[in-house]
Amino acid sequence: MSKIEAIWLPEVQQQVFRGLMEVMSRPGKTENLSELTNNASPARALLATLLDGEVNLCDHHNLLDDADWPLLQAQKVAVEHATTILCRGDSAVDFEPLLGELSSPEHSAMIVLVVENISEGNSHLSLSGPGVNGIISVKISGLNRDWLNQREEWISSFPLGVDLLLVDDSHVMALSRTTKIEVTSWVM
Amino acid sequence: MTAMRKANAAYPFGFLDEYAKKEVRRTVLKAIAIPGYQVPYSSREMPMGRGFGTGGLQLTLSIIGEDDTLKVIDQGSDDSVNAVNLRSFIEMTCDGIDTTDITDKANLIQSRHRIPEKPLREDQIIVLQVPYPDPLVVVEPSEDKRKIMHGEADYSRLLVKLYEDIVKFDEITISHRYPTCINGHYVIDPSPIPRWDVPKLHQSKALVLLGAGREKKIYAVPPYTDAEPLAFDDMPFRVESFNDENGQRRCCDRCGDDTSFLDEFDGQGGEKVYQCSDSDWCREQSIAKGA
Protein backbone atom coordinates (compact mmCIF):
# COMPACT_ATOMS: atom_id res chain seq x y z
CA MET A 1 0.00 0.00 0.00
CA SER A 2 1.45 3.34 -1.03
CA LYS A 3 2.05 5.88 1.67
CA ILE A 4 0.99 9.50 1.30
CA GLU A 5 3.89 11.94 1.47
CA ALA A 6 3.73 14.10 4.59
CA ILE A 7 3.39 17.43 2.74
CA TRP A 8 -0.06 16.42 1.43
CA LEU A 9 -1.47 15.68 4.89
CA PRO A 10 -3.77 18.36 6.38
CA GLU A 11 -2.17 18.21 9.83
CA VAL A 12 1.29 18.73 8.33
CA GLN A 13 0.02 21.56 6.11
CA GLN A 14 -1.42 23.27 9.19
CA GLN A 15 1.99 23.21 10.84
CA VAL A 16 3.76 24.32 7.68
CA PHE A 17 1.30 27.21 7.42
CA ARG A 18 2.02 28.25 10.98
CA GLY A 19 5.69 28.34 10.05
CA LEU A 20 4.88 30.43 6.98
CA MET A 21 2.70 32.79 9.01
CA GLU A 22 5.52 33.20 11.51
CA VAL A 23 8.17 34.00 8.89
CA MET A 24 5.83 36.33 6.99
CA SER A 25 5.03 38.15 10.25
CA ARG A 26 8.72 38.43 11.11
CA PRO A 27 10.82 39.01 7.98
CA GLY A 28 14.32 37.65 8.36
CA LYS A 29 13.29 34.90 10.74
CA THR A 30 13.82 31.37 9.45
CA GLU A 31 11.73 28.29 10.16
CA ASN A 32 12.95 24.75 9.72
CA LEU A 33 10.32 22.77 7.82
CA SER A 34 12.34 19.62 7.20
CA GLU A 35 11.34 17.86 10.41
CA LEU A 36 7.66 18.51 9.73
CA THR A 37 7.81 17.30 6.16
CA ASN A 38 10.12 14.29 6.46
CA ASN A 39 12.87 16.21 4.66
CA ALA A 40 10.72 17.13 1.67
CA SER A 41 11.81 20.29 -0.08
CA PRO A 42 10.38 23.36 1.71
CA ALA A 43 9.35 24.80 -1.66
CA ARG A 44 7.10 21.81 -2.39
CA ALA A 45 5.82 21.82 1.19
CA LEU A 46 4.72 25.43 1.12
CA LEU A 47 3.18 25.10 -2.35
CA ALA A 48 1.25 22.03 -1.16
CA THR A 49 0.12 24.04 1.85
CA LEU A 50 -1.12 27.09 -0.01
CA LEU A 51 -2.28 26.02 -3.47
CA ASP A 52 -5.45 24.43 -4.76
CA GLY A 53 -7.56 24.58 -7.91
CA GLU A 54 -8.67 28.14 -7.21
CA VAL A 55 -5.23 29.66 -7.76
CA ASN A 56 -2.44 29.45 -10.30
CA LEU A 57 1.26 28.72 -10.34
CA CYS A 58 4.18 29.25 -12.67
CA ASP A 59 7.10 26.88 -12.22
CA HIS A 60 9.44 29.21 -14.06
CA HIS A 61 12.49 26.96 -13.99
CA ASN A 62 10.75 23.58 -14.03
CA LEU A 63 11.71 22.70 -10.48
CA LEU A 64 8.64 20.53 -9.84
CA ASP A 65 8.07 16.97 -10.93
CA ASP A 66 5.18 16.29 -13.29
CA ALA A 67 3.65 14.13 -10.56
CA ASP A 68 3.31 17.18 -8.27
CA TRP A 69 0.95 19.10 -10.52
CA PRO A 70 -2.17 16.92 -10.17
CA LEU A 71 -1.77 17.00 -6.41
CA LEU A 72 -1.20 20.75 -6.27
CA GLN A 73 -4.28 21.25 -8.49
CA ALA A 74 -3.09 24.76 -9.35
CA GLN A 75 -3.61 26.12 -12.84
CA LYS A 76 -0.45 26.41 -14.95
CA VAL A 77 -0.06 29.95 -16.24
CA ALA A 78 2.60 32.15 -17.80
CA VAL A 79 4.86 33.90 -15.33
CA GLU A 80 3.40 37.35 -16.06
CA HIS A 81 -0.04 36.15 -14.96
CA ALA A 82 0.96 34.00 -12.01
CA THR A 83 0.02 34.79 -8.43
CA THR A 84 2.54 32.21 -7.23
CA ILE A 85 5.90 31.82 -8.96
CA LEU A 86 8.55 29.22 -8.23
CA CYS A 87 12.07 30.21 -9.39
CA ARG A 88 15.74 29.56 -8.89
CA GLY A 89 17.27 32.35 -6.86
CA ASP A 90 20.66 32.13 -8.55
CA SER A 91 19.26 33.10 -11.95
CA ALA A 92 18.81 36.64 -13.14
CA VAL A 93 15.28 38.04 -13.30
CA ASP A 94 13.76 37.72 -16.76
CA PHE A 95 10.09 38.59 -16.21
CA GLU A 96 7.71 41.16 -14.77
CA PRO A 97 5.48 39.68 -12.08
CA LEU A 98 2.01 40.80 -11.12
CA LEU A 99 2.27 43.77 -8.77
CA GLY A 100 -1.44 44.13 -7.99
CA GLU A 101 -3.57 47.20 -8.42
CA LEU A 102 -3.98 50.23 -6.22
CA SER A 103 -7.46 49.13 -5.19
CA SER A 104 -6.54 45.42 -5.05
CA PRO A 105 -2.89 44.99 -4.12
CA GLU A 106 -3.57 41.39 -3.16
CA HIS A 107 -3.61 40.54 -6.88
CA SER A 108 0.15 40.42 -6.81
CA ALA A 109 2.67 37.63 -7.02
CA MET A 110 4.25 35.69 -4.23
CA ILE A 111 7.62 34.50 -5.49
CA VAL A 112 9.19 31.38 -4.01
CA LEU A 113 12.94 31.62 -4.55
CA VAL A 114 15.04 28.50 -4.13
CA VAL A 115 18.50 29.49 -2.93
CA GLU A 116 21.54 27.64 -1.63
CA ASN A 117 21.36 28.68 2.02
CA ILE A 118 19.37 31.21 4.04
CA SER A 119 21.10 30.61 7.35
CA GLU A 120 24.70 30.94 6.28
CA GLY A 121 26.46 32.74 3.48
CA ASN A 122 28.73 35.57 2.52
CA SER A 123 25.97 37.91 1.44
CA HIS A 124 24.78 39.92 4.41
CA LEU A 125 21.55 41.90 4.55
CA SER A 126 20.12 44.22 7.19
CA LEU A 127 16.34 44.12 7.38
CA SER A 128 13.96 46.55 9.02
CA GLY A 129 10.29 47.47 8.77
CA PRO A 130 7.05 45.84 9.95
CA GLY A 131 7.66 42.58 11.75
CA VAL A 132 11.27 43.42 12.62
CA ASN A 133 12.16 44.62 16.09
CA GLY A 134 14.65 47.27 15.08
CA ILE A 135 17.10 45.73 12.63
CA ILE A 136 17.87 42.09 11.91
CA SER A 137 20.88 40.78 10.00
CA VAL A 138 20.57 37.78 7.72
CA LYS A 139 23.10 35.77 5.75
CA ILE A 140 22.27 34.27 2.38
CA SER A 141 24.11 32.35 -0.29
CA GLY A 142 22.97 31.48 -3.78
CA LEU A 143 20.82 34.54 -4.44
CA ASN A 144 21.41 36.59 -7.56
CA ARG A 145 21.61 40.26 -6.59
CA ASP A 146 19.41 41.08 -9.56
CA TRP A 147 16.45 39.91 -7.44
CA LEU A 148 17.05 42.58 -4.83
CA ASN A 149 17.51 45.28 -7.47
CA GLN A 150 14.32 44.29 -9.28
CA ARG A 151 12.44 43.97 -6.01
CA GLU A 152 13.28 47.58 -5.16
CA GLU A 153 11.53 48.65 -8.36
CA TRP A 154 8.58 46.34 -7.88
CA ILE A 155 7.87 47.58 -4.36
CA SER A 156 8.53 51.24 -5.07
CA SER A 157 4.81 52.10 -5.26
CA PHE A 158 3.34 50.63 -2.10
CA PRO A 159 0.86 48.97 -1.74
CA LEU A 160 1.83 47.47 -5.10
CA GLY A 161 4.63 44.93 -4.97
CA VAL A 162 5.67 41.33 -4.55
CA ASP A 163 6.41 39.20 -1.53
CA LEU A 164 9.39 36.85 -1.57
CA LEU A 165 9.69 33.52 0.19
CA LEU A 166 13.28 32.28 0.22
CA VAL A 167 13.81 28.56 0.73
CA ASP A 168 16.85 26.33 0.92
CA ASP A 169 17.04 22.61 1.62
CA SER A 170 15.30 22.87 4.96
CA HIS A 171 14.37 26.43 5.93
CA VAL A 172 12.07 29.21 4.76
CA MET A 173 12.35 32.98 5.22
CA ALA A 174 10.14 35.83 4.00
CA LEU A 175 10.87 39.26 2.62
CA SER A 176 7.51 40.99 2.41
CA ARG A 177 6.93 44.10 0.32
CA THR A 178 7.22 46.33 3.37
CA THR A 179 10.63 45.02 4.38
CA LYS A 180 13.47 47.49 3.95
CA ILE A 181 16.66 45.75 2.83
CA GLU A 182 20.14 47.14 3.10
CA VAL A 183 22.94 45.10 1.56
CA THR A 184 25.86 45.23 3.96
CA SER A 185 28.10 42.85 1.99
CA TRP A 186 27.54 40.80 -1.11
CA VAL A 187 29.28 37.75 -2.54
CA MET A 188 27.46 35.64 -5.09
CA MET B 1 -25.21 17.91 23.80
CA THR B 2 -24.33 14.24 23.41
CA ALA B 3 -26.09 14.10 20.05
CA MET B 4 -24.18 17.18 18.88
CA ARG B 5 -20.85 15.69 19.88
CA LYS B 6 -21.63 12.49 17.99
CA ALA B 7 -22.66 14.43 14.91
CA ASN B 8 -19.42 16.35 15.03
CA ALA B 9 -17.44 13.19 14.60
CA ALA B 10 -18.15 13.52 10.86
CA TYR B 11 -16.56 16.96 10.64
CA PRO B 12 -12.92 17.41 9.71
CA PHE B 13 -10.54 18.92 12.25
CA GLY B 14 -11.43 22.59 12.51
CA PHE B 15 -14.90 22.15 10.93
CA LEU B 16 -13.87 23.92 7.69
CA ASP B 17 -12.85 21.83 4.70
CA GLU B 18 -9.23 22.04 3.59
CA TYR B 19 -10.05 24.23 0.57
CA ALA B 20 -11.69 26.81 2.84
CA LYS B 21 -8.73 26.74 5.20
CA LYS B 22 -6.28 27.17 2.33
CA GLU B 23 -8.13 30.21 1.09
CA VAL B 24 -8.19 31.78 4.54
CA ARG B 25 -4.49 30.97 4.96
CA ARG B 26 -3.57 32.57 1.64
CA THR B 27 -5.61 35.60 2.66
CA VAL B 28 -3.85 35.79 6.02
CA LEU B 29 -0.41 35.84 4.37
CA LYS B 30 -1.49 38.69 2.06
CA ALA B 31 -2.97 40.56 5.01
CA ILE B 32 0.31 40.28 6.90
CA ALA B 33 2.31 41.32 3.83
CA ILE B 34 0.15 44.44 3.32
CA PRO B 35 -0.37 45.69 6.89
CA GLY B 36 -3.84 47.11 7.46
CA TYR B 37 -5.20 46.27 4.01
CA GLN B 38 -8.58 44.55 4.08
CA VAL B 39 -8.07 41.43 1.95
CA PRO B 40 -11.35 40.05 0.57
CA TYR B 41 -12.12 36.36 0.98
CA SER B 42 -15.13 34.14 0.47
CA SER B 43 -16.36 33.91 4.03
CA ARG B 44 -17.98 30.53 4.58
CA GLU B 45 -21.35 29.83 6.13
CA MET B 46 -20.81 28.83 9.72
CA PRO B 47 -23.29 27.17 12.05
CA MET B 48 -24.08 30.51 13.64
CA GLY B 49 -25.35 33.84 12.43
CA ARG B 50 -22.97 36.27 10.76
CA GLY B 51 -22.21 38.99 13.24
CA PHE B 52 -21.59 36.50 16.03
CA GLY B 53 -17.87 36.26 15.36
CA THR B 54 -17.78 34.09 12.25
CA GLY B 55 -14.82 36.03 10.83
CA GLY B 56 -12.72 35.50 13.92
CA LEU B 57 -13.91 31.92 14.13
CA GLN B 58 -12.88 31.12 10.55
CA LEU B 59 -9.46 32.60 11.23
CA THR B 60 -9.03 30.58 14.39
CA LEU B 61 -10.22 27.34 12.77
CA SER B 62 -7.87 27.86 9.82
CA ILE B 63 -4.74 28.39 11.87
CA ILE B 64 -5.30 26.24 14.96
CA GLY B 65 -3.52 22.92 15.42
CA GLU B 66 -3.38 20.20 18.02
CA ASP B 67 -0.42 21.85 19.77
CA ASP B 68 -2.28 25.09 20.44
CA THR B 69 -3.71 26.41 23.67
CA LEU B 70 -6.69 28.62 22.98
CA LYS B 71 -8.31 31.36 25.03
CA VAL B 72 -11.61 32.87 23.92
CA ILE B 73 -12.85 36.11 25.46
CA ASP B 74 -15.82 38.39 24.93
CA GLN B 75 -15.56 41.93 26.30
CA GLY B 76 -12.65 40.74 28.43
CA SER B 77 -14.56 37.86 29.99
CA ASP B 78 -14.05 34.16 29.39
CA ASP B 79 -17.51 33.39 30.71
CA SER B 80 -19.83 35.56 28.64
CA VAL B 81 -22.21 33.98 26.15
CA ASN B 82 -20.29 34.64 22.93
CA ALA B 83 -17.01 33.39 24.35
CA VAL B 84 -18.52 30.28 25.92
CA ASN B 85 -20.29 29.27 22.73
CA LEU B 86 -17.35 29.89 20.43
CA ARG B 87 -14.98 28.03 22.78
CA SER B 88 -17.40 25.13 23.00
CA PHE B 89 -17.71 24.95 19.21
CA ILE B 90 -13.94 25.04 18.71
CA GLU B 91 -13.41 22.37 21.38
CA MET B 92 -15.99 20.13 19.69
CA THR B 93 -14.46 20.45 16.23
CA CYS B 94 -10.75 20.57 17.09
CA ASP B 95 -9.82 17.37 18.87
CA GLY B 96 -6.68 17.58 20.92
CA ILE B 97 -6.38 21.33 21.46
CA ASP B 98 -6.18 22.82 24.93
CA THR B 99 -8.27 25.74 26.12
CA THR B 100 -7.52 28.05 28.98
CA ASP B 101 -8.80 31.13 30.78
CA ILE B 102 -5.29 32.27 31.59
CA THR B 103 -3.78 34.75 29.16
CA ASP B 104 -0.22 33.63 29.92
CA LYS B 105 -0.94 30.01 29.06
CA ALA B 106 -2.63 30.72 25.71
CA ASN B 107 -0.70 30.98 22.46
CA LEU B 108 -3.84 31.70 20.44
CA ILE B 109 -6.41 34.17 21.71
CA GLN B 110 -9.72 34.90 20.01
CA SER B 111 -11.35 38.02 21.34
CA ARG B 112 -14.45 40.10 20.90
CA HIS B 113 -13.97 43.77 21.74
CA ARG B 114 -10.93 43.63 24.05
CA ILE B 115 -7.20 43.05 24.01
CA PRO B 116 -6.00 41.48 27.28
CA GLU B 117 -4.48 43.83 29.85
CA LYS B 118 -1.38 41.70 30.18
CA PRO B 119 1.07 42.62 27.39
CA LEU B 120 1.09 39.88 24.76
CA ARG B 121 4.25 37.96 23.91
CA GLU B 122 5.95 37.16 20.62
CA ASP B 123 4.73 33.58 20.74
CA GLN B 124 1.09 34.64 21.00
CA ILE B 125 -1.43 35.42 18.25
CA ILE B 126 -4.60 37.40 18.86
CA VAL B 127 -7.62 37.09 16.57
CA LEU B 128 -10.13 39.93 16.84
CA GLN B 129 -13.74 39.60 15.73
CA VAL B 130 -14.74 42.54 13.54
CA PRO B 131 -18.30 43.63 12.72
CA TYR B 132 -17.48 46.57 10.40
CA PRO B 133 -13.97 46.52 8.94
CA ASP B 134 -13.92 49.74 6.93
CA PRO B 135 -13.45 53.05 8.80
CA LEU B 136 -14.24 54.96 5.60
CA VAL B 137 -17.80 53.66 5.43
CA VAL B 138 -18.99 56.66 7.48
CA VAL B 139 -17.79 59.08 4.79
CA GLU B 140 -18.05 57.10 1.53
CA PRO B 141 -20.83 54.60 0.74
CA SER B 142 -19.21 53.14 -2.41
CA GLU B 143 -16.80 50.29 -1.70
CA ASP B 144 -15.10 50.78 -5.08
CA LYS B 145 -14.30 54.37 -4.15
CA ARG B 146 -13.27 53.39 -0.64
CA LYS B 147 -10.78 50.87 -2.02
CA ILE B 148 -9.16 53.57 -4.14
CA MET B 149 -9.12 55.97 -1.20
CA HIS B 150 -7.40 53.31 0.90
CA GLY B 151 -4.88 52.62 -1.86
CA GLU B 152 -4.03 56.31 -2.09
CA ALA B 153 -4.06 56.67 1.70
CA ASP B 154 -6.63 59.42 1.18
CA TYR B 155 -8.18 59.86 4.60
CA SER B 156 -8.91 63.57 4.33
CA ARG B 157 -12.68 63.08 4.62
CA LEU B 158 -12.22 60.92 7.68
CA LEU B 159 -10.06 63.59 9.27
CA VAL B 160 -12.75 66.17 8.46
CA LYS B 161 -15.27 63.95 10.24
CA LEU B 162 -13.04 63.89 13.32
CA TYR B 163 -12.60 67.66 13.06
CA GLU B 164 -16.37 68.14 12.95
CA ASP B 165 -16.55 66.21 16.22
CA ILE B 166 -14.10 68.64 17.78
CA VAL B 167 -16.10 71.63 16.52
CA LYS B 168 -19.35 70.23 17.93
CA PHE B 169 -18.18 68.56 21.13
CA ASP B 170 -14.68 69.89 21.82
CA GLU B 171 -13.26 66.41 21.45
CA ILE B 172 -13.29 63.37 19.19
CA THR B 173 -16.27 61.39 20.42
CA ILE B 174 -15.42 57.97 19.01
CA SER B 175 -15.46 55.62 21.98
CA HIS B 176 -14.53 52.40 20.20
CA ARG B 177 -13.55 51.30 16.68
CA TYR B 178 -11.10 54.21 16.73
CA PRO B 179 -9.55 54.68 13.25
CA THR B 180 -5.90 53.71 13.43
CA CYS B 181 -3.18 54.14 10.83
CA ILE B 182 -1.04 51.06 10.28
CA ASN B 183 2.56 51.42 9.11
CA GLY B 184 1.88 54.94 7.88
CA HIS B 185 -0.56 53.96 5.13
CA TYR B 186 -3.80 52.05 5.64
CA VAL B 187 -6.28 53.22 8.25
CA ILE B 188 -8.13 50.34 9.88
CA ASP B 189 -11.15 49.87 12.06
CA PRO B 190 -9.42 48.03 14.91
CA SER B 191 -12.72 46.30 15.81
CA PRO B 192 -14.86 47.62 18.68
CA ILE B 193 -12.03 47.61 21.18
CA PRO B 194 -12.14 50.63 23.50
CA ARG B 195 -9.66 53.45 23.03
CA TRP B 196 -7.84 51.96 26.00
CA ASP B 197 -6.71 49.03 23.85
CA VAL B 198 -5.66 50.94 20.73
CA PRO B 199 -2.11 51.74 21.95
CA LYS B 200 -1.58 48.01 22.49
CA LEU B 201 -1.56 47.57 18.71
CA HIS B 202 1.46 49.84 18.34
CA GLN B 203 4.68 47.82 18.03
CA SER B 204 2.83 44.82 19.46
CA LYS B 205 5.03 41.81 20.07
CA ALA B 206 2.16 39.54 19.02
CA LEU B 207 0.62 39.15 15.59
CA VAL B 208 -2.87 40.71 15.44
CA LEU B 209 -5.33 39.20 12.96
CA LEU B 210 -8.75 40.73 12.36
CA GLY B 211 -11.61 38.86 10.70
CA ALA B 212 -14.93 40.22 9.48
CA GLY B 213 -17.07 37.27 8.42
CA ARG B 214 -20.16 39.16 7.35
CA GLU B 215 -18.14 41.71 5.38
CA LYS B 216 -15.79 38.98 4.04
CA LYS B 217 -12.53 40.74 4.93
CA ILE B 218 -9.35 39.76 6.76
CA TYR B 219 -6.65 42.20 7.77
CA ALA B 220 -3.65 42.20 10.06
CA VAL B 221 -1.30 44.24 12.18
CA PRO B 222 2.05 42.43 12.05
CA PRO B 223 4.32 42.45 15.09
CA TYR B 224 6.54 45.49 15.63
CA THR B 225 4.46 47.66 13.33
CA ASP B 226 3.44 51.26 13.90
CA ALA B 227 -0.25 51.69 14.76
CA GLU B 228 -1.16 55.32 15.28
CA PRO B 229 -4.68 56.46 16.12
CA LEU B 230 -5.80 59.39 13.95
CA ALA B 231 -5.49 62.66 15.85
CA PHE B 232 -4.49 66.28 15.44
CA ASP B 233 -1.40 68.05 16.76
CA ASP B 234 -3.51 70.21 19.06
CA MET B 235 -6.00 67.46 19.88
CA PRO B 236 -3.96 64.38 20.71
CA PHE B 237 -5.44 60.93 21.07
CA ARG B 238 -6.41 60.04 24.62
CA VAL B 239 -7.75 56.92 26.26
CA GLU B 240 -10.75 56.66 28.58
CA SER B 241 -10.37 58.31 31.96
CA PHE B 242 -11.47 56.41 35.05
CA ASN B 243 -11.03 59.30 37.45
CA ASP B 244 -13.87 60.23 39.77
CA GLU B 245 -15.17 63.77 40.31
CA ASN B 246 -12.22 64.47 42.61
CA GLY B 247 -9.67 63.38 40.06
CA GLN B 248 -8.92 60.12 41.88
CA ARG B 249 -8.40 57.02 39.74
CA ARG B 250 -11.23 54.58 40.37
CA CYS B 251 -10.29 51.07 41.47
CA CYS B 252 -11.73 47.68 40.65
CA ASP B 253 -14.33 46.83 43.29
CA ARG B 254 -13.18 43.22 43.29
CA CYS B 255 -9.38 43.25 43.14
CA GLY B 256 -8.59 46.87 43.95
CA ASP B 257 -6.46 47.37 40.84
CA ASP B 258 -6.29 50.94 39.58
CA THR B 259 -4.47 50.35 36.30
CA SER B 260 -6.94 48.38 34.18
CA PHE B 261 -9.90 49.19 31.93
CA LEU B 262 -13.01 49.18 34.12
CA ASP B 263 -16.61 48.18 33.43
CA GLU B 264 -19.27 50.29 35.12
CA PHE B 265 -22.52 48.86 36.40
CA ASP B 266 -25.10 49.43 39.11
CA GLY B 267 -24.58 47.91 42.55
CA GLN B 268 -27.34 46.50 44.71
CA GLY B 269 -28.03 49.89 46.26
CA GLY B 270 -28.10 51.65 42.91
CA GLU B 271 -24.59 53.02 43.33
CA LYS B 272 -22.02 52.84 40.53
CA VAL B 273 -19.67 49.91 40.83
CA TYR B 274 -16.48 49.43 38.80
CA GLN B 275 -14.73 46.17 38.03
CA CYS B 276 -11.90 45.09 35.76
CA SER B 277 -13.17 44.28 32.30
CA ASP B 278 -10.46 41.64 31.83
CA SER B 279 -11.56 38.79 34.10
CA ASP B 280 -8.22 36.95 34.01
CA TRP B 281 -6.34 40.13 34.89
CA CYS B 282 -8.76 40.71 37.78
CA ARG B 283 -8.29 37.16 39.03
CA GLU B 284 -4.54 37.51 38.88
CA GLN B 285 -4.57 40.84 40.73
CA SER B 286 -6.88 39.38 43.37
CA ILE B 287 -4.48 36.51 43.99
CA ALA B 288 -1.48 38.83 44.08
CA LYS B 289 -3.14 41.06 46.64
CA GLY B 290 -4.55 38.17 48.62
CA ALA B 291 -8.06 39.53 48.13
PDB file of C-alpha atoms in Angstrom, chain A residues 5 8-9 16 33 47 62 66 68 78 80 118 124 128 137 140 147 149 164 169 172 183-184 188:
ATOM      1  CA  GLU A   5       3.893  11.937   1.469  1.00  0.00           C
ATOM      2  CA  TRP A   8      -0.060  16.419   1.434  1.00  0.00           C
ATOM      3  CA  LEU A   9      -1.470  15.679   4.890  1.00  0.00           C
ATOM      4  CA  VAL A  16       3.761  24.320   7.679  1.00  0.00           C
ATOM      5  CA  LEU A  33      10.317  22.765   7.821  1.00  0.00           C
ATOM      6  CA  LEU A  47       3.177  25.100  -2.349  1.00  0.00           C
ATOM      7  CA  ASN A  62      10.748  23.578 -14.027  1.00  0.00           C
ATOM      8  CA  ASP A  66       5.180  16.289 -13.293  1.00  0.00           C
ATOM      9  CA  ASP A  68       3.310  17.178  -8.270  1.00  0.00           C
ATOM     10  CA  ALA A  78       2.600  32.150 -17.799  1.00  0.00           C
ATOM     11  CA  GLU A  80       3.401  37.354 -16.060  1.00  0.00           C
ATOM     12  CA  ILE A 118      19.370  31.206   4.039  1.00  0.00           C
ATOM     13  CA  HIS A 124      24.780  39.923   4.412  1.00  0.00           C
ATOM     14  CA  SER A 128      13.956  46.548   9.022  1.00  0.00           C
ATOM     15  CA  SER A 137      20.885  40.781   9.998  1.00  0.00           C
ATOM     16  CA  ILE A 140      22.274  34.269   2.384  1.00  0.00           C
ATOM     17  CA  TRP A 147      16.446  39.906  -7.440  1.00  0.00           C
ATOM     18  CA  ASN A 149      17.510  45.279  -7.469  1.00  0.00           C
ATOM     19  CA  LEU A 164       9.394  36.850  -1.567  1.00  0.00           C
ATOM     20  CA  ASP A 169      17.038  22.605   1.616  1.00  0.00           C
ATOM     21  CA  VAL A 172      12.066  29.210   4.759  1.00  0.00           C
ATOM     22  CA  VAL A 183      22.936  45.101   1.561  1.00  0.00           C
ATOM     23  CA  THR A 184      25.860  45.226   3.958  1.00  0.00           C
ATOM     24  CA  MET A 188      27.462  35.643  -5.086  1.00  0.00           C
TER      25      MET A 188
END
